PDB file of C-alpha atoms and ligand atoms in Angstrom:
ATOM      1  CA  UNK A  27      -4.199   8.786  16.636  1.00  0.00           C
ATOM      2  CA  UNK A  28      -1.017   8.639  18.702  1.00  0.00           C
ATOM      3  CA  UNK A  29       1.902   7.671  16.436  1.00  0.00           C
ATOM      4  CA  UNK A  30       3.677   4.500  17.528  1.00  0.00           C
ATOM      5  CA  UNK A  31       7.251   3.946  16.370  1.00  0.00           C
ATOM      6  CA  UNK A  32       7.521   0.275  15.394  1.00  0.00           C
ATOM      7  CA  UNK A  33      11.129   0.562  14.222  1.00  0.00           C
ATOM      8  CA  UNK A  34      13.333   3.577  13.397  1.00  0.00           C
ATOM      9  CA  UNK A  35      11.471   5.421  10.620  1.00  0.00           C
ATOM     10  CA  UNK A  36       8.470   3.054  10.738  1.00  0.00           C
ATOM     11  CA  UNK A  37       5.429   4.652  12.354  1.00  0.00           C
ATOM     12  CA  UNK A  38       1.910   3.312  12.915  1.00  0.00           C
ATOM     13  CA  UNK A  39      -0.867   5.866  13.385  1.00  0.00           C
ATOM     14  CA  UNK A  40      -4.052   3.977  14.359  1.00  0.00           C
ATOM     15  CA  UNK A  41      -7.369   5.469  13.296  1.00  0.00           C
ATOM     16  CA  UNK A  42      -5.822   8.205  11.166  1.00  0.00           C
ATOM     17  CA  UNK A  43      -8.498   8.351   8.445  1.00  0.00           C
ATOM     18  CA  UNK A  44     -11.995   9.342   9.501  1.00  0.00           C
ATOM     19  CA  UNK A  45     -15.039   7.549   8.058  1.00  0.00           C
ATOM     20  CA  UNK A  46     -15.672  10.206   5.388  1.00  0.00           C
ATOM     21  CA  UNK A  47     -12.079   9.943   4.136  1.00  0.00           C
ATOM     22  CA  UNK A  48     -12.291   6.156   4.080  1.00  0.00           C
ATOM     23  CA  UNK A  49     -15.503   6.315   2.084  1.00  0.00           C
ATOM     24  CA  UNK A  50     -13.959   8.718  -0.429  1.00  0.00           C
ATOM     25  CA  UNK A  51     -10.919   6.500  -0.857  1.00  0.00           C
ATOM     26  CA  UNK A  52     -13.092   3.406  -1.327  1.00  0.00           C
ATOM     27  CA  UNK A  53     -15.129   5.240  -3.981  1.00  0.00           C
ATOM     28  CA  UNK A  54     -11.996   6.434  -5.816  1.00  0.00           C
ATOM     29  CA  UNK A  55     -10.436   2.954  -5.725  1.00  0.00           C
ATOM     30  CA  UNK A  56     -13.651   1.358  -6.946  1.00  0.00           C
ATOM     31  CA  UNK A  57     -13.551   3.670  -9.962  1.00  0.00           C
ATOM     32  CA  UNK A  58      -9.865   2.912 -10.687  1.00  0.00           C
ATOM     33  CA  UNK A  59     -10.609  -0.802 -10.340  1.00  0.00           C
ATOM     34  CA  UNK A  60     -12.832  -0.493 -13.430  1.00  0.00           C
ATOM     35  CA  UNK A  61     -10.152   1.022 -15.616  1.00  0.00           C
ATOM     36  CA  UNK A  62      -8.450   2.230 -17.714  1.00  0.00           C
ATOM     37  CA  UNK A  63      -6.424  -0.723 -16.423  1.00  0.00           C
ATOM     38  CA  UNK A  64      -8.804  -3.004 -14.525  1.00  0.00           C
ATOM     39  CA  UNK A  65      -7.907  -4.539 -11.195  1.00  0.00           C
ATOM     40  CA  UNK A  66      -6.524  -8.045 -11.511  1.00  0.00           C
ATOM     41  CA  UNK A  67      -4.336 -10.676  -9.869  1.00  0.00           C
ATOM     42  CA  UNK A  68      -0.718  -9.966 -10.853  1.00  0.00           C
ATOM     43  CA  UNK A  69       1.015 -12.907 -12.530  1.00  0.00           C
ATOM     44  CA  UNK A  70       4.562 -13.458 -11.293  1.00  0.00           C
ATOM     45  CA  UNK A  71       7.474 -14.184 -13.663  1.00  0.00           C
ATOM     46  CA  UNK A  72       7.604 -17.867 -12.715  1.00  0.00           C
ATOM     47  CA  UNK A  73       3.872 -18.328 -13.280  1.00  0.00           C
ATOM     48  CA  UNK A  74       2.553 -17.844  -9.759  1.00  0.00           C
ATOM     49  CA  UNK A  75      -0.454 -15.624  -9.269  1.00  0.00           C
ATOM     50  CA  UNK A  76      -0.713 -13.153  -6.411  1.00  0.00           C
ATOM     51  CA  UNK A  77      -3.717 -13.724  -4.154  1.00  0.00           C
ATOM     52  CA  UNK A  78      -4.288  -9.973  -3.792  1.00  0.00           C
ATOM     53  CA  UNK A  79      -5.860  -8.006  -6.627  1.00  0.00           C
ATOM     54  CA  UNK A  80      -4.015  -4.864  -7.677  1.00  0.00           C
ATOM     55  CA  UNK A  81      -4.669  -1.678  -9.603  1.00  0.00           C
ATOM     56  CA  UNK A  82      -2.198   1.191  -9.878  1.00  0.00           C
ATOM     57  CA  UNK A  83      -2.338   4.923 -10.462  1.00  0.00           C
ATOM     58  CA  UNK A  84       0.475   7.166 -11.680  1.00  0.00           C
ATOM     59  CA  UNK A  85       2.755   4.312 -12.647  1.00  0.00           C
ATOM     60  CA  UNK A  86       1.851   0.684 -13.300  1.00  0.00           C
ATOM     61  CA  UNK A  87       3.748  -1.813 -11.179  1.00  0.00           C
ATOM     62  CA  UNK A  88       4.450  -5.261 -12.495  1.00  0.00           C
ATOM     63  CA  UNK A  89       7.092  -7.584 -11.132  1.00  0.00           C
ATOM     64  CA  UNK A  90       9.564  -5.958 -10.810  1.00  0.00           C
ATOM     65  CA  UNK A  91       9.357  -2.563 -12.475  1.00  0.00           C
ATOM     66  CA  UNK A  92       7.189   0.459 -13.132  1.00  0.00           C
ATOM     67  CA  UNK A  93       5.849   1.479 -16.521  1.00  0.00           C
ATOM     68  CA  UNK A  94       3.255   4.012 -17.664  1.00  0.00           C
ATOM     69  CA  UNK A  95       1.279   1.449 -19.621  1.00  0.00           C
ATOM     70  CA  UNK A  96       0.111  -1.936 -18.392  1.00  0.00           C
ATOM     71  CA  UNK A  97       1.666  -4.299 -20.918  1.00  0.00           C
ATOM     72  CA  UNK A  98       0.787  -7.290 -18.737  1.00  0.00           C
ATOM     73  CA  UNK A  99      -2.923  -6.350 -18.542  1.00  0.00           C
ATOM     74  CA  UNK A 100      -4.488  -4.465 -21.461  1.00  0.00           C
ATOM     75  CA  UNK A 101      -1.752  -2.148 -22.699  1.00  0.00           C
ATOM     76  CA  UNK A 102      -3.553   0.974 -21.494  1.00  0.00           C
ATOM     77  CA  UNK A 103      -1.939   3.842 -19.664  1.00  0.00           C
ATOM     78  CA  UNK A 104      -2.810   3.884 -15.970  1.00  0.00           C
ATOM     79  CA  UNK A 105      -4.888   6.716 -14.493  1.00  0.00           C
ATOM     80  CA  UNK A 106      -2.999   9.842 -13.458  1.00  0.00           C
ATOM     81  CA  UNK A 107      -1.854  10.160  -9.878  1.00  0.00           C
ATOM     82  CA  UNK A 108      -4.260  12.751  -8.467  1.00  0.00           C
ATOM     83  CA  UNK A 109      -3.056  15.913  -6.762  1.00  0.00           C
ATOM     84  CA  UNK A 110      -5.303  15.289  -3.770  1.00  0.00           C
ATOM     85  CA  UNK A 111      -3.541  12.003  -3.126  1.00  0.00           C
ATOM     86  CA  UNK A 112      -0.175  13.763  -2.976  1.00  0.00           C
ATOM     87  CA  UNK A 113      -1.683  16.151  -0.422  1.00  0.00           C
ATOM     88  CA  UNK A 114      -2.921  13.162   1.577  1.00  0.00           C
ATOM     89  CA  UNK A 115       0.579  11.652   1.413  1.00  0.00           C
ATOM     90  CA  UNK A 116       2.130  14.849   2.803  1.00  0.00           C
ATOM     91  CA  UNK A 117      -0.453  14.964   5.595  1.00  0.00           C
ATOM     92  CA  UNK A 118       0.415  11.342   6.354  1.00  0.00           C
ATOM     93  CA  UNK A 119       4.107  12.191   6.649  1.00  0.00           C
ATOM     94  CA  UNK A 120       3.282  15.061   8.957  1.00  0.00           C
ATOM     95  CA  UNK A 121       1.209  12.713  11.145  1.00  0.00           C
ATOM     96  CA  UNK A 122       4.007  10.162  11.261  1.00  0.00           C
ATOM     97  CA  UNK A 123       7.134  12.312  11.418  1.00  0.00           C
ATOM     98  CA  UNK A 124       5.920  15.776  12.399  1.00  0.00           C
ATOM     99  CA  UNK A 125       6.683  17.371   9.029  1.00  0.00           C
ATOM    100  CA  UNK A 126       5.954  16.608   5.370  1.00  0.00           C
ATOM    101  CA  UNK A 127       9.430  17.294   4.013  1.00  0.00           C
ATOM    102  CA  UNK A 128       9.360  17.527   0.219  1.00  0.00           C
ATOM    103  CA  UNK A 129       7.341  14.324  -0.170  1.00  0.00           C
ATOM    104  CA  UNK A 130       5.925  14.058  -3.689  1.00  0.00           C
ATOM    105  CA  UNK A 131       4.546  10.553  -4.237  1.00  0.00           C
ATOM    106  CA  UNK A 132       3.875   9.789  -7.902  1.00  0.00           C
ATOM    107  CA  UNK A 133       2.348   6.317  -7.722  1.00  0.00           C
ATOM    108  CA  UNK A 134      -0.094   4.356  -5.612  1.00  0.00           C
ATOM    109  CA  UNK A 135      -0.567   0.596  -5.582  1.00  0.00           C
ATOM    110  CA  UNK A 136      -4.056  -0.356  -4.514  1.00  0.00           C
ATOM    111  CA  UNK A 137      -4.349  -3.893  -3.231  1.00  0.00           C
ATOM    112  CA  UNK A 138      -7.608  -5.652  -2.458  1.00  0.00           C
ATOM    113  CA  UNK A 139      -7.497  -8.656  -0.129  1.00  0.00           C
ATOM    114  CA  UNK A 140     -10.401 -11.054   0.076  1.00  0.00           C
ATOM    115  CA  UNK A 141     -10.552 -13.199   3.214  1.00  0.00           C
ATOM    116  CA  UNK A 142      -8.023 -15.693   1.888  1.00  0.00           C
ATOM    117  CA  UNK A 143      -5.531 -13.276   0.344  1.00  0.00           C
ATOM    118  CA  UNK A 144      -2.041 -12.891   1.804  1.00  0.00           C
ATOM    119  CA  UNK A 145       1.143 -11.109   0.958  1.00  0.00           C
ATOM    120  CA  UNK A 146       4.459 -12.817   1.561  1.00  0.00           C
ATOM    121  CA  UNK A 147       7.448 -11.065   3.100  1.00  0.00           C
ATOM    122  CA  UNK A 148       9.050  -8.733   0.563  1.00  0.00           C
ATOM    123  CA  UNK A 149      10.860  -5.422   0.220  1.00  0.00           C
ATOM    124  CA  UNK A 150       9.441  -2.489  -1.753  1.00  0.00           C
ATOM    125  CA  UNK A 151      12.572  -1.937  -3.813  1.00  0.00           C
ATOM    126  CA  UNK A 152      11.483  -1.285  -7.390  1.00  0.00           C
ATOM    127  CA  UNK A 153      11.502   2.461  -6.700  1.00  0.00           C
ATOM    128  CA  UNK A 154      14.596   4.467  -7.593  1.00  0.00           C
ATOM    129  CA  UNK A 155      14.115   6.617  -4.514  1.00  0.00           C
ATOM    130  CA  UNK A 156      14.461   6.078  -0.783  1.00  0.00           C
ATOM    131  CA  UNK A 157      11.516   8.363   0.029  1.00  0.00           C
ATOM    132  CA  UNK A 158       9.040   6.857   2.509  1.00  0.00           C
ATOM    133  CA  UNK A 159       6.146   4.564   1.646  1.00  0.00           C
ATOM    134  CA  UNK A 160       2.738   5.660   2.979  1.00  0.00           C
ATOM    135  CA  UNK A 161       0.273   2.812   3.609  1.00  0.00           C
ATOM    136  CA  UNK A 162      -3.452   3.262   4.274  1.00  0.00           C
ATOM    137  CA  UNK A 163      -5.755   0.422   5.287  1.00  0.00           C
ATOM    138  CA  UNK A 164      -9.539   0.271   4.930  1.00  0.00           C
ATOM    139  CA  UNK A 165     -12.034  -2.515   5.571  1.00  0.00           C
ATOM    140  CA  UNK A 166     -11.195  -5.797   7.242  1.00  0.00           C
ATOM    141  CA  UNK A 167      -8.335  -5.773   9.712  1.00  0.00           C
ATOM    142  CA  UNK A 168      -5.173  -7.750   9.045  1.00  0.00           C
ATOM    143  CA  UNK A 169      -2.079  -9.075  10.685  1.00  0.00           C
ATOM    144  CA  UNK A 170       0.816  -6.979   9.365  1.00  0.00           C
ATOM    145  CA  UNK A 171       4.367  -8.217   9.813  1.00  0.00           C
ATOM    146  CA  UNK A 172       7.103  -5.619   9.775  1.00  0.00           C
ATOM    147  CA  UNK A 173      10.604  -7.022   9.732  1.00  0.00           C
ATOM    148  CA  UNK A 174      14.200  -6.049   9.175  1.00  0.00           C
ATOM    149  CA  UNK A 175      16.223  -5.001   6.131  1.00  0.00           C
ATOM    150  CA  UNK A 176      18.426  -8.130   6.039  1.00  0.00           C
ATOM    151  CA  UNK A 177      16.203 -11.200   5.946  1.00  0.00           C
ATOM    152  CA  UNK A 178      12.560 -12.090   5.452  1.00  0.00           C
ATOM    153  CA  UNK A 179      12.571 -13.873   8.822  1.00  0.00           C
ATOM    154  CA  UNK A 180      12.934 -12.746  12.418  1.00  0.00           C
ATOM    155  CA  UNK A 181      13.337 -10.293  13.990  1.00  0.00           C
ATOM    156  CA  UNK A 182       9.990  -8.825  13.055  1.00  0.00           C
ATOM    157  CA  UNK A 183       7.091  -7.083  14.767  1.00  0.00           C
ATOM    158  CA  UNK A 184       3.526  -8.321  14.284  1.00  0.00           C
ATOM    159  CA  UNK A 185       0.815  -5.738  14.533  1.00  0.00           C
ATOM    160  CA  UNK A 186      -2.815  -5.430  13.591  1.00  0.00           C
ATOM    161  CA  UNK A 187      -3.794  -2.873  10.973  1.00  0.00           C
ATOM    162  CA  UNK A 188      -7.413  -1.774  11.306  1.00  0.00           C
ATOM    163  CA  UNK A 189      -9.592   0.286   9.018  1.00  0.00           C
ATOM    164  CA  UNK A 190      -8.365   3.878   8.919  1.00  0.00           C
ATOM    165  CA  UNK A 191      -4.845   3.082  10.077  1.00  0.00           C
ATOM    166  CA  UNK A 192      -1.787   4.767   8.604  1.00  0.00           C
ATOM    167  CA  UNK A 193       1.595   3.096   8.460  1.00  0.00           C
ATOM    168  CA  UNK A 194       4.646   4.940   7.138  1.00  0.00           C
ATOM    169  CA  UNK A 195       8.024   3.367   6.561  1.00  0.00           C
ATOM    170  CA  UNK A 196      11.008   5.447   5.619  1.00  0.00           C
ATOM    171  CA  UNK A 197      14.542   6.233   6.735  1.00  0.00           C
ATOM    172  CA  UNK A 198      16.343   3.173   8.140  1.00  0.00           C
ATOM    173  CA  UNK A 199      13.133   1.116   7.700  1.00  0.00           C
ATOM    174  CA  UNK A 200      12.451   2.027   4.070  1.00  0.00           C
ATOM    175  CA  UNK A 201      13.741  -1.273   2.734  1.00  0.00           C
ATOM    176  CA  UNK A 202      12.552  -3.511   5.563  1.00  0.00           C
ATOM    177  CA  UNK A 203      10.821  -6.764   4.638  1.00  0.00           C
ATOM    178  CA  UNK A 204       7.103  -6.758   5.377  1.00  0.00           C
ATOM    179  CA  UNK A 205       4.009  -8.780   4.592  1.00  0.00           C
ATOM    180  CA  UNK A 206       0.418  -9.603   5.423  1.00  0.00           C
ATOM    181  CA  UNK A 207       0.120 -13.169   6.780  1.00  0.00           C
ATOM    182  CA  UNK A 208      -3.592 -12.952   7.536  1.00  0.00           C
ATOM    183  CA  UNK A 209      -6.774 -10.961   6.986  1.00  0.00           C
ATOM    184  CA  UNK A 210      -9.553 -11.110   9.592  1.00  0.00           C
ATOM    185  CA  UNK A 211     -12.794 -11.467   7.598  1.00  0.00           C
ATOM    186  CA  UNK A 212     -15.872  -9.729   8.887  1.00  0.00           C
ATOM    187  CA  UNK A 213     -13.995  -7.149  10.972  1.00  0.00           C
ATOM    188  CA  UNK A 214     -14.586  -4.178   8.654  1.00  0.00           C
ATOM    189  CA  UNK A 215     -17.364  -1.618   8.951  1.00  0.00           C
ATOM    190  CA  UNK A 216     -19.657  -1.586   5.879  1.00  0.00           C
ATOM    191  CA  UNK A 217     -20.013   2.189   6.357  1.00  0.00           C
ATOM    192  CA  UNK A 218     -16.657   2.493   4.591  1.00  0.00           C
ATOM    193  CA  UNK A 219     -18.389   1.332   1.427  1.00  0.00           C
ATOM    194  CA  UNK A 220     -16.564  -2.011   1.536  1.00  0.00           C
ATOM    195  CA  UNK A 221     -18.916  -4.807   2.535  1.00  0.00           C
ATOM    196  CA  UNK A 222     -16.073  -7.307   2.782  1.00  0.00           C
ATOM    197  CA  UNK A 223     -12.348  -7.568   2.259  1.00  0.00           C
ATOM    198  CA  UNK A 224      -9.426  -5.275   2.911  1.00  0.00           C
ATOM    199  CA  UNK A 225      -8.168  -2.391   0.844  1.00  0.00           C
ATOM    200  CA  UNK A 226      -4.588  -1.220   1.166  1.00  0.00           C
ATOM    201  CA  UNK A 227      -3.202   1.804  -0.640  1.00  0.00           C
ATOM    202  CA  UNK A 228       0.542   2.392  -0.713  1.00  0.00           C
ATOM    203  CA  UNK A 229       1.910   5.650  -2.066  1.00  0.00           C
ATOM    204  CA  UNK A 230       5.491   5.728  -3.232  1.00  0.00           C
ATOM    205  CA  UNK A 231       7.992   7.942  -5.019  1.00  0.00           C
ATOM    206  CA  UNK A 232       9.180   5.988  -8.060  1.00  0.00           C
ATOM    207  CA  UNK A 233      12.121   8.242  -8.854  1.00  0.00           C
ATOM    208  CA  UNK A 234      11.199   7.822 -12.523  1.00  0.00           C
ATOM    209  CA  UNK A 235      10.284  10.488 -15.060  1.00  0.00           C
TER     210      UNK A 235
HETATM  211  C1  SIN B 320       2.388  -3.987   0.424  1.00  0.00           C
HETATM  212  O1  SIN B 320       3.330  -4.401   1.040  1.00  0.00           O
HETATM  213  O2  SIN B 320       2.529  -3.542  -0.717  1.00  0.00           O
HETATM  214  C2  SIN B 320       1.008  -3.996   1.022  1.00  0.00           C
HETATM  215  C3  SIN B 320       1.033  -3.985   2.497  1.00  0.00           C
HETATM  216  C4  SIN B 320      -0.350  -4.076   3.071  1.00  0.00           C
HETATM  217  O3  SIN B 320      -1.255  -4.594   2.415  1.00  0.00           O
HETATM  218  O4  SIN B 320      -0.560  -3.622   4.209  1.00  0.00           O
HETATM  219 FE1  FE2 B 321       5.181  -3.830   0.156  1.00  0.00          FE
END
């Protein structure tokens, strides 16, 4: 539970979510995965397919913009961003930085990683806001690579994100490159409600209306 500063503005809080909270998040994500916009592998503009599966709430992300409706899936409007998730986001900021500020996330991207899924180094830069990103991990552990704002290569810090961990990146680290080079299958606790795989939830402020 002790916050670890990985880089200025980037804070890792191991074991932040208790088992009951993880179970509730898994149940909520499982429901969103069914619809109104079902979870799927995002297709990239040049035809590649992401290995993670993604479902969004509040705003629908597709490379490289946010919309209310999922034109690249089934045209439906995504589920509303729930008030309780905003509260969770403010609690996360308090855990990471000591105070919640005026944090009002309006979207969450929910990514499911099976044992072979990865996420390449990228910046979260489709938001029109520099408010922090709150990341929650549940299920299998992963190798998380947190880099710098200039290049997708070194210097970076490799850390392990376990089930229940919080990672917040804001301030000078808001636009740092980051990625998930590896998931460690079989490391999760089925008590979370996830029998395999890794769930990651990132809350963001889109800056859109
Ligand atoms: C992301 O960068 O959007 C996801 C990061 C993660 O899965 O931990
Ligand atoms: Fe990201």
